[in-house]
Amino acid sequence: MVNGNDQPAAVAATTTVPDSQPEAQTEPKPIVPPAGLAAAAAATTAPNRAQTWKYFQDQRRIVDYVLAFNGEDENAEAKQRRAIYQRNLESEGLQIETENCQRIHFVKIHVPENVLSHYCEIMKMQMPMKKLENQDKIIMRDFSIQSTLVRLFRRPLFNFVIIDRQKFAPPEYRLMYEYSRDKPYLFDDREQNFFTPSIRIAVAHFILERTYFSEAVEEKKDIGIRRLMEDQVYLDAYPLHDGCTDLRSSCQRALLLEEWASISKWIKHQPLDHIKEYFGVKIAMYFAWLGFYTHMLIPASVVGLICFFYGLLTYPANRISQEICDDNGTIMCPQCDKYCDYWYLRTTCNISKLAHIFDNEMTIVFSIFMSVWATLYLEMWKRYSSRIQHRWGITEYCSLAEPPRPQYLSRLKNIKKMMFNIATGAQEPSPPFWTKKFPSFLYSYSVIFLFILLTIAAVFGIVVYRMSLMTSKNIYGDGGSVSGKLIIFPATTAAINLLASTALTYAYQYVAEYMTNVEYRRTQTEYNESLNLKIYLFEFVNYYSSIFYIAFMKGKFPGYPAKYNRILHLRQEECSPGGCLMELCIQLAIIMVGKQAIGAITEILIPFLVQKFKEFRSVLGIDAGSAENGERLICCNQWTKDFNLINWHDRSLFNEYLKMVIQYGFITIFVVAFPLAPFFALLNNVFETRLDAKKFLLYYKRAVPQRVRDLGIWYNIMHVVGKVAVISSAFIIAFSSNFIPRLMYMNVVNPTGTDEGFVNHTLAYFNVSHFEANAAPENSTFSNITICRYSEYRNPPDDPRPYKRPSIYWQILAIRLTFVVIYQNLVSFVQIVVAWAIPDVPTKLQDQIKREQYLTNEYIIEQEKLKMALSGTGGCGGVGGSVAGTRYAQNGCVASEDSSPDDEKANYGSIADDNEYPLRMQTDDCEPYAAYGIVTSRV
């Protein structure tokens, strides 16, 4: 079968489909000769392995994409779908070869250069231009004192972090322009590596997602490889990795595995340009952000360590802990009803010392620093990413030009209302607002509905926390010291809460996916961002609810022994005399560090076990009657070896982003309670980068390269988290620490201006004869107790207004609220100034972009004038245009970007005639291209 060029289109490994029966094409019967398997296995050690490992049988055409299906499947409908689908792929210009020498049959796909050039134009790919005459003058190194100091000092001192430029050569500086076949003077598309492997994969995937597998063209749901895989017509569809993982190999995959994914290279910079060429922009952007975020954690970690060591060095001289440790007579009231006894204040000596390490004079300084750091980090990322966007040609990428999802089109197959897409210039089906979008909006994105769900999740999280606390008390009982309980109980509670939160993650993801599927999300990007937002909100409540409870609710309204405030007949929990900040620190440390540890273990262990299980099952052919048909394989080439790897899907990066953004919330919203959070985050991220790289290279199939402009909704989430962190820090300092009460005591109560006697000042008196019913200890080891103390600001029992709030309480409350307002406004003002002072795009880059645009436009105008002069009439193939026809029309003429939708006929629905596209590929006519059954927009 010939499909438009001199090379055969479909050459089966064991059976060739004849040309004479294109309409009645049937799949060849699986032939499994022992000699064939032996020869295939022997080919892996033959000298020509490099030519057969990922090539067609002719050893010239490389395999760009692979479809796998069960060769023993006797389902007639599946066979018919495969036959129609593969015939339509050939009509689009793809070259196909089937290998059927094992149980699993593989359809190898090769994308010819003429198809690549055609679809690169449709997908609006930014491609490197030919080197222009004066482009070397665009980048001029301006002399400055700063750049001179950097060259003299920073670079020589930090050479050990720079990647090996002999192995990862820096990319050549080339101008980028949207690919167009009617501008052949801009591109050297005859260059051997002009269409890189990532572009070949992206084009193949683009066609596979938009090709029909039904004769009924009006059935818009019968489209795309994704639907075929859901229906088990194909078992898998994937691009191939670049060779094996043998470190002696010269392939790009082995090089990245050795120099980038190795833990021993943790201190080295990442080869971002090479990651982008191998995985595509989307994955490379994730690693670029993760590397930048990790570097920005260094100053935050240093300041956090300074704060921690300051508390560690000054806690022996802390007067609060000294007063608690030296106290011998203060008896505290019971912490629970009936079963808890009185206790001595001095039993909290050790925990008061630990509390000072995290609650000291440096706390407020560190919180202000982290609030400014969060703004600086986001602004510097925008500045840093602007260079990456320009270098990778995604500065002007617009998600509006992304084609609709097949699932979206299938839901609108009976919709007659059409809408003009200004980005793609095509008519698209549009869901009616009142009958489709509005009900789905009410169902999924109603503020009330979402608020109810989040409230239920928050309440449930708090219930889990309280249940965890009761469980830990039942485990340890009432024995032991009070100080020990104040550490052991929160630690055990946090551990149980961590496990419960990890389990609830899966339930919340299911609910979020269900809600998003109800919505009408046009593109995959819109769908992913909507789903990302929902899952993050659920995870925010899931992991932060218990921390918010300790920080802002626990111990704030407990009442007093004569009248405890109760919920469901249960006393509210009280804080220790040193406040709730220590318990908040323990809860935060265990949940944050524990979540990171669990993630680090599972994200490398689970893919390893899954991949090994699939490989073991494939080699032995276990359970041949199972749902996956017991695919027994001999790995004799790249497609059989990659078949055992874990599938890559659109949401594979979601969990990576989610972990990091949840971590970002820990180190910003609650960093006041745990100054070591940035340091532990830094340690985690150093290894996270290399583990993710190893996971993607070793255990996952190669990802389809996708273009993104930035981090998407994750940046907006981090921006909001930064604002929430300012308010949270203000309230934690004001209400959960002793900063404001201690400051008021020193300046208002104590005439000496010191904090001597502060502990006694914060403890109220209570007459034990005033206990409410069933609140006093039943079996007390203390005798003759008349007065006990509790941590509150209340009048003594002999006061004319016993147990009422004294004036100092209201003064402290007023100062606390004032502090929150001043802190929030002051820090927000500093954030605004920092954001204003740092431009999103460096001035030098702005000037460079202007120079590049000017030089490119001048060159295009010059070449178009020459083209018009040579063509005479300005048309393609006009009279007197033989020279122009040779020079400019070699790739054919296409419709311009100003063509109407009717001219382009991009209706997302029709399939090209079987003979139309091959004829178009052979004859390079100058007629505008018609509909080829694809979406004329970028991916």
PDB file of C-alpha atoms in Angstrom, residues 47-203:
ATOM      1  CA  PRO A  47      25.531  -5.770  15.758  1.00  0.00           C
ATOM      2  CA  ASN A  48      22.598  -4.108  14.055  1.00  0.00           C
ATOM      3  CA  ARG A  49      20.662  -3.705  17.328  1.00  0.00           C
ATOM      4  CA  ALA A  50      20.728   0.085  17.037  1.00  0.00           C
ATOM      5  CA  GLN A  51      18.977  -0.236  13.672  1.00  0.00           C
ATOM      6  CA  THR A  52      16.291  -2.696  14.809  1.00  0.00           C
ATOM      7  CA  TRP A  53      15.699  -1.600  18.397  1.00  0.00           C
ATOM      8  CA  LYS A  54      13.210   1.161  17.471  1.00  0.00           C
ATOM      9  CA  TYR A  55      12.957   1.113  13.677  1.00  0.00           C
ATOM     10  CA  PHE A  56      10.720  -0.375  11.015  1.00  0.00           C
ATOM     11  CA  GLN A  57      11.824  -3.521   9.248  1.00  0.00           C
ATOM     12  CA  ASP A  58      13.509  -1.460   6.529  1.00  0.00           C
ATOM     13  CA  GLN A  59      15.854  -0.141   9.276  1.00  0.00           C
ATOM     14  CA  ARG A  60      15.412   3.404   7.980  1.00  0.00           C
ATOM     15  CA  ARG A  61      12.092   4.686   9.322  1.00  0.00           C
ATOM     16  CA  ILE A  62      12.062   5.327  13.066  1.00  0.00           C
ATOM     17  CA  VAL A  63       9.076   4.335  15.201  1.00  0.00           C
ATOM     18  CA  ASP A  64       7.403   7.486  16.554  1.00  0.00           C
ATOM     19  CA  TYR A  65       4.398   5.908  18.262  1.00  0.00           C
ATOM     20  CA  VAL A  66       3.151   2.425  19.093  1.00  0.00           C
ATOM     21  CA  LEU A  67      -0.333   0.951  19.491  1.00  0.00           C
ATOM     22  CA  ALA A  68      -0.650  -2.396  21.282  1.00  0.00           C
ATOM     23  CA  PHE A  69      -3.585  -4.810  21.232  1.00  0.00           C
ATOM     24  CA  ASN A  70      -4.323  -8.413  22.111  1.00  0.00           C
ATOM     25  CA  GLY A  71      -3.753 -10.538  19.011  1.00  0.00           C
ATOM     26  CA  GLU A  72      -5.997 -13.313  20.315  1.00  0.00           C
ATOM     27  CA  ASP A  73      -9.008 -11.060  20.768  1.00  0.00           C
ATOM     28  CA  GLU A  74     -11.812 -12.498  18.615  1.00  0.00           C
ATOM     29  CA  ASN A  75     -14.166  -9.547  19.096  1.00  0.00           C
ATOM     30  CA  ALA A  76     -15.386  -8.680  15.587  1.00  0.00           C
ATOM     31  CA  GLU A  77     -16.407  -5.134  16.502  1.00  0.00           C
ATOM     32  CA  ALA A  78     -12.972  -4.389  17.957  1.00  0.00           C
ATOM     33  CA  LYS A  79     -11.317  -5.752  14.819  1.00  0.00           C
ATOM     34  CA  GLN A  80     -13.501  -3.578  12.621  1.00  0.00           C
ATOM     35  CA  ARG A  81     -12.740  -0.494  14.691  1.00  0.00           C
ATOM     36  CA  ARG A  82      -9.014  -1.162  14.499  1.00  0.00           C
ATOM     37  CA  ALA A  83      -9.170  -1.677  10.745  1.00  0.00           C
ATOM     38  CA  ILE A  84     -11.105   1.555  10.157  1.00  0.00           C
ATOM     39  CA  TYR A  85      -8.928   3.508  12.565  1.00  0.00           C
ATOM     40  CA  GLN A  86      -5.644   2.353  11.044  1.00  0.00           C
ATOM     41  CA  ARG A  87      -6.948   2.984   7.529  1.00  0.00           C
ATOM     42  CA  ASN A  88      -7.889   6.523   8.533  1.00  0.00           C
ATOM     43  CA  LEU A  89      -4.441   7.020  10.068  1.00  0.00           C
ATOM     44  CA  GLU A  90      -2.899   6.044   6.731  1.00  0.00           C
ATOM     45  CA  SER A  91      -5.200   8.467   4.950  1.00  0.00           C
ATOM     46  CA  GLU A  92      -3.720  11.201   7.143  1.00  0.00           C
ATOM     47  CA  GLY A  93      -0.279  10.300   5.838  1.00  0.00           C
ATOM     48  CA  LEU A  94       1.038   8.169   8.695  1.00  0.00           C
ATOM     49  CA  GLN A  95       3.046   5.071   7.810  1.00  0.00           C
ATOM     50  CA  ILE A  96       2.098   1.884   9.656  1.00  0.00           C
ATOM     51  CA  GLU A  97       3.765  -1.449  10.183  1.00  0.00           C
ATOM     52  CA  THR A  98       2.267  -4.288  12.251  1.00  0.00           C
ATOM     53  CA  GLU A  99       4.333  -6.734  14.279  1.00  0.00           C
ATOM     54  CA  ASN A 100       2.321  -9.850  15.161  1.00  0.00           C
ATOM     55  CA  CYS A 101       4.896 -12.445  16.163  1.00  0.00           C
ATOM     56  CA  GLN A 102       3.763 -12.534  19.818  1.00  0.00           C
ATOM     57  CA  ARG A 103       0.499 -12.627  21.752  1.00  0.00           C
ATOM     58  CA  ILE A 104       0.514  -8.840  21.970  1.00  0.00           C
ATOM     59  CA  HIS A 105       0.491  -7.244  18.534  1.00  0.00           C
ATOM     60  CA  PHE A 106       2.160  -3.879  18.013  1.00  0.00           C
ATOM     61  CA  VAL A 107       1.226  -1.272  15.411  1.00  0.00           C
ATOM     62  CA  LYS A 108       4.291   0.836  14.732  1.00  0.00           C
ATOM     63  CA  ILE A 109       3.679   4.359  13.453  1.00  0.00           C
ATOM     64  CA  HIS A 110       6.081   6.606  11.569  1.00  0.00           C
ATOM     65  CA  VAL A 111       5.372  10.253  10.736  1.00  0.00           C
ATOM     66  CA  PRO A 112       6.903  11.314   7.365  1.00  0.00           C
ATOM     67  CA  GLU A 113       8.422  14.747   6.992  1.00  0.00           C
ATOM     68  CA  ASN A 114       5.664  16.094   4.741  1.00  0.00           C
ATOM     69  CA  VAL A 115       3.096  15.206   7.413  1.00  0.00           C
ATOM     70  CA  LEU A 116       5.294  16.786  10.077  1.00  0.00           C
ATOM     71  CA  SER A 117       5.531  20.061   8.193  1.00  0.00           C
ATOM     72  CA  HIS A 118       1.790  20.061   7.515  1.00  0.00           C
ATOM     73  CA  TYR A 119       0.779  19.453  11.115  1.00  0.00           C
ATOM     74  CA  CYS A 120       3.424  21.717  12.638  1.00  0.00           C
ATOM     75  CA  GLU A 121       1.720  24.502  10.758  1.00  0.00           C
ATOM     76  CA  ILE A 122      -1.720  23.419  11.955  1.00  0.00           C
ATOM     77  CA  MET A 123      -0.503  23.104  15.540  1.00  0.00           C
ATOM     78  CA  LYS A 124       1.175  26.515  15.315  1.00  0.00           C
ATOM     79  CA  MET A 125       4.511  25.214  16.504  1.00  0.00           C
ATOM     80  CA  GLN A 126       7.266  27.698  17.295  1.00  0.00           C
ATOM     81  CA  MET A 127      10.264  26.473  15.308  1.00  0.00           C
ATOM     82  CA  PRO A 128      13.884  27.690  15.148  1.00  0.00           C
ATOM     83  CA  MET A 129      14.597  29.969  12.222  1.00  0.00           C
ATOM     84  CA  LYS A 130      17.570  30.001   9.947  1.00  0.00           C
ATOM     85  CA  LYS A 131      20.457  31.998  11.287  1.00  0.00           C
ATOM     86  CA  LEU A 132      19.974  35.590  10.167  1.00  0.00           C
ATOM     87  CA  GLU A 133      22.704  37.946   9.200  1.00  0.00           C
ATOM     88  CA  ASN A 134      22.690  40.286  12.196  1.00  0.00           C
ATOM     89  CA  GLN A 135      21.224  38.082  14.899  1.00  0.00           C
ATOM     90  CA  ASP A 136      24.547  37.820  16.751  1.00  0.00           C
ATOM     91  CA  LYS A 137      24.273  41.537  17.479  1.00  0.00           C
ATOM     92  CA  ILE A 138      20.948  41.129  19.262  1.00  0.00           C
ATOM     93  CA  ILE A 139      22.447  39.837  22.511  1.00  0.00           C
ATOM     94  CA  MET A 140      24.901  42.448  23.689  1.00  0.00           C
ATOM     95  CA  ARG A 141      26.737  42.058  26.972  1.00  0.00           C
ATOM     96  CA  ASP A 142      26.354  45.371  28.735  1.00  0.00           C
ATOM     97  CA  PHE A 143      29.122  46.338  31.120  1.00  0.00           C
ATOM     98  CA  SER A 144      28.019  46.709  34.728  1.00  0.00           C
ATOM     99  CA  ILE A 145      29.653  46.401  38.118  1.00  0.00           C
ATOM    100  CA  GLN A 146      27.173  43.666  39.110  1.00  0.00           C
ATOM    101  CA  SER A 147      27.879  41.462  36.084  1.00  0.00           C
ATOM    102  CA  THR A 148      31.610  41.960  36.538  1.00  0.00           C
ATOM    103  CA  LEU A 149      31.486  40.886  40.187  1.00  0.00           C
ATOM    104  CA  VAL A 150      29.415  37.842  39.258  1.00  0.00           C
ATOM    105  CA  ARG A 151      31.961  36.761  36.652  1.00  0.00           C
ATOM    106  CA  LEU A 152      34.888  37.328  39.015  1.00  0.00           C
ATOM    107  CA  PHE A 153      33.582  35.773  42.228  1.00  0.00           C
ATOM    108  CA  ARG A 154      30.330  33.826  42.066  1.00  0.00           C
ATOM    109  CA  ARG A 155      30.990  31.695  39.013  1.00  0.00           C
ATOM    110  CA  PRO A 156      34.491  30.485  40.012  1.00  0.00           C
ATOM    111  CA  LEU A 157      33.282  29.713  43.536  1.00  0.00           C
ATOM    112  CA  PHE A 158      30.276  27.701  42.382  1.00  0.00           C
ATOM    113  CA  ASN A 159      31.690  25.832  39.421  1.00  0.00           C
ATOM    114  CA  PHE A 160      30.971  22.553  41.210  1.00  0.00           C
ATOM    115  CA  VAL A 161      27.207  23.042  40.758  1.00  0.00           C
ATOM    116  CA  ILE A 162      27.386  23.662  37.014  1.00  0.00           C
ATOM    117  CA  ILE A 163      26.468  20.742  34.762  1.00  0.00           C
ATOM    118  CA  ASP A 164      29.056  19.215  32.462  1.00  0.00           C
ATOM    119  CA  ARG A 165      28.855  21.293  29.282  1.00  0.00           C
ATOM    120  CA  GLN A 166      30.691  18.647  27.306  1.00  0.00           C
ATOM    121  CA  LYS A 167      27.813  16.236  27.919  1.00  0.00           C
ATOM    122  CA  PHE A 168      25.043  18.851  27.911  1.00  0.00           C
ATOM    123  CA  ALA A 169      26.054  21.386  25.304  1.00  0.00           C
ATOM    124  CA  PRO A 170      24.216  24.718  25.609  1.00  0.00           C
ATOM    125  CA  PRO A 171      21.640  25.184  22.844  1.00  0.00           C
ATOM    126  CA  GLU A 172      22.572  27.351  19.914  1.00  0.00           C
ATOM    127  CA  TYR A 173      20.937  30.768  19.954  1.00  0.00           C
ATOM    128  CA  ARG A 174      18.193  30.722  17.331  1.00  0.00           C
ATOM    129  CA  LEU A 175      15.248  33.012  16.733  1.00  0.00           C
ATOM    130  CA  MET A 176      11.829  31.323  17.035  1.00  0.00           C
ATOM    131  CA  TYR A 177       8.865  31.832  14.744  1.00  0.00           C
ATOM    132  CA  GLU A 178       5.538  30.132  14.164  1.00  0.00           C
ATOM    133  CA  TYR A 179       6.080  27.503  11.510  1.00  0.00           C
ATOM    134  CA  SER A 180       4.548  28.228   8.110  1.00  0.00           C
ATOM    135  CA  ARG A 181       5.139  26.382   4.871  1.00  0.00           C
ATOM    136  CA  ASP A 182       4.540  29.510   2.817  1.00  0.00           C
ATOM    137  CA  LYS A 183       7.616  31.087   4.457  1.00  0.00           C
ATOM    138  CA  PRO A 184      10.344  28.602   3.442  1.00  0.00           C
ATOM    139  CA  TYR A 185      12.948  31.339   3.669  1.00  0.00           C
ATOM    140  CA  LEU A 186      12.580  31.343   7.468  1.00  0.00           C
ATOM    141  CA  PHE A 187      13.134  27.640   8.180  1.00  0.00           C
ATOM    142  CA  ASP A 188      15.660  25.061   7.174  1.00  0.00           C
ATOM    143  CA  ASP A 189      13.191  22.184   7.321  1.00  0.00           C
ATOM    144  CA  ARG A 190      15.466  20.000   5.245  1.00  0.00           C
ATOM    145  CA  GLU A 191      17.922  19.948   8.102  1.00  0.00           C
ATOM    146  CA  GLN A 192      18.313  16.473   9.552  1.00  0.00           C
ATOM    147  CA  ASN A 193      17.207  17.287  13.128  1.00  0.00           C
ATOM    148  CA  PHE A 194      14.807  20.109  12.323  1.00  0.00           C
ATOM    149  CA  PHE A 195      11.836  18.012  13.460  1.00  0.00           C
ATOM    150  CA  THR A 196      13.027  16.759  16.824  1.00  0.00           C
ATOM    151  CA  PRO A 197      11.748  13.495  18.382  1.00  0.00           C
ATOM    152  CA  SER A 198       9.497  15.444  20.747  1.00  0.00           C
ATOM    153  CA  ILE A 199       7.838  17.194  17.794  1.00  0.00           C
ATOM    154  CA  ARG A 200       7.400  13.892  15.973  1.00  0.00           C
ATOM    155  CA  ILE A 201       5.712  12.393  19.039  1.00  0.00           C
ATOM    156  CA  ALA A 202       3.479  15.450  19.537  1.00  0.00           C
ATOM    157  CA  VAL A 203       2.332  15.363  15.909  1.00  0.00           C
TER     158      VAL A 203
END
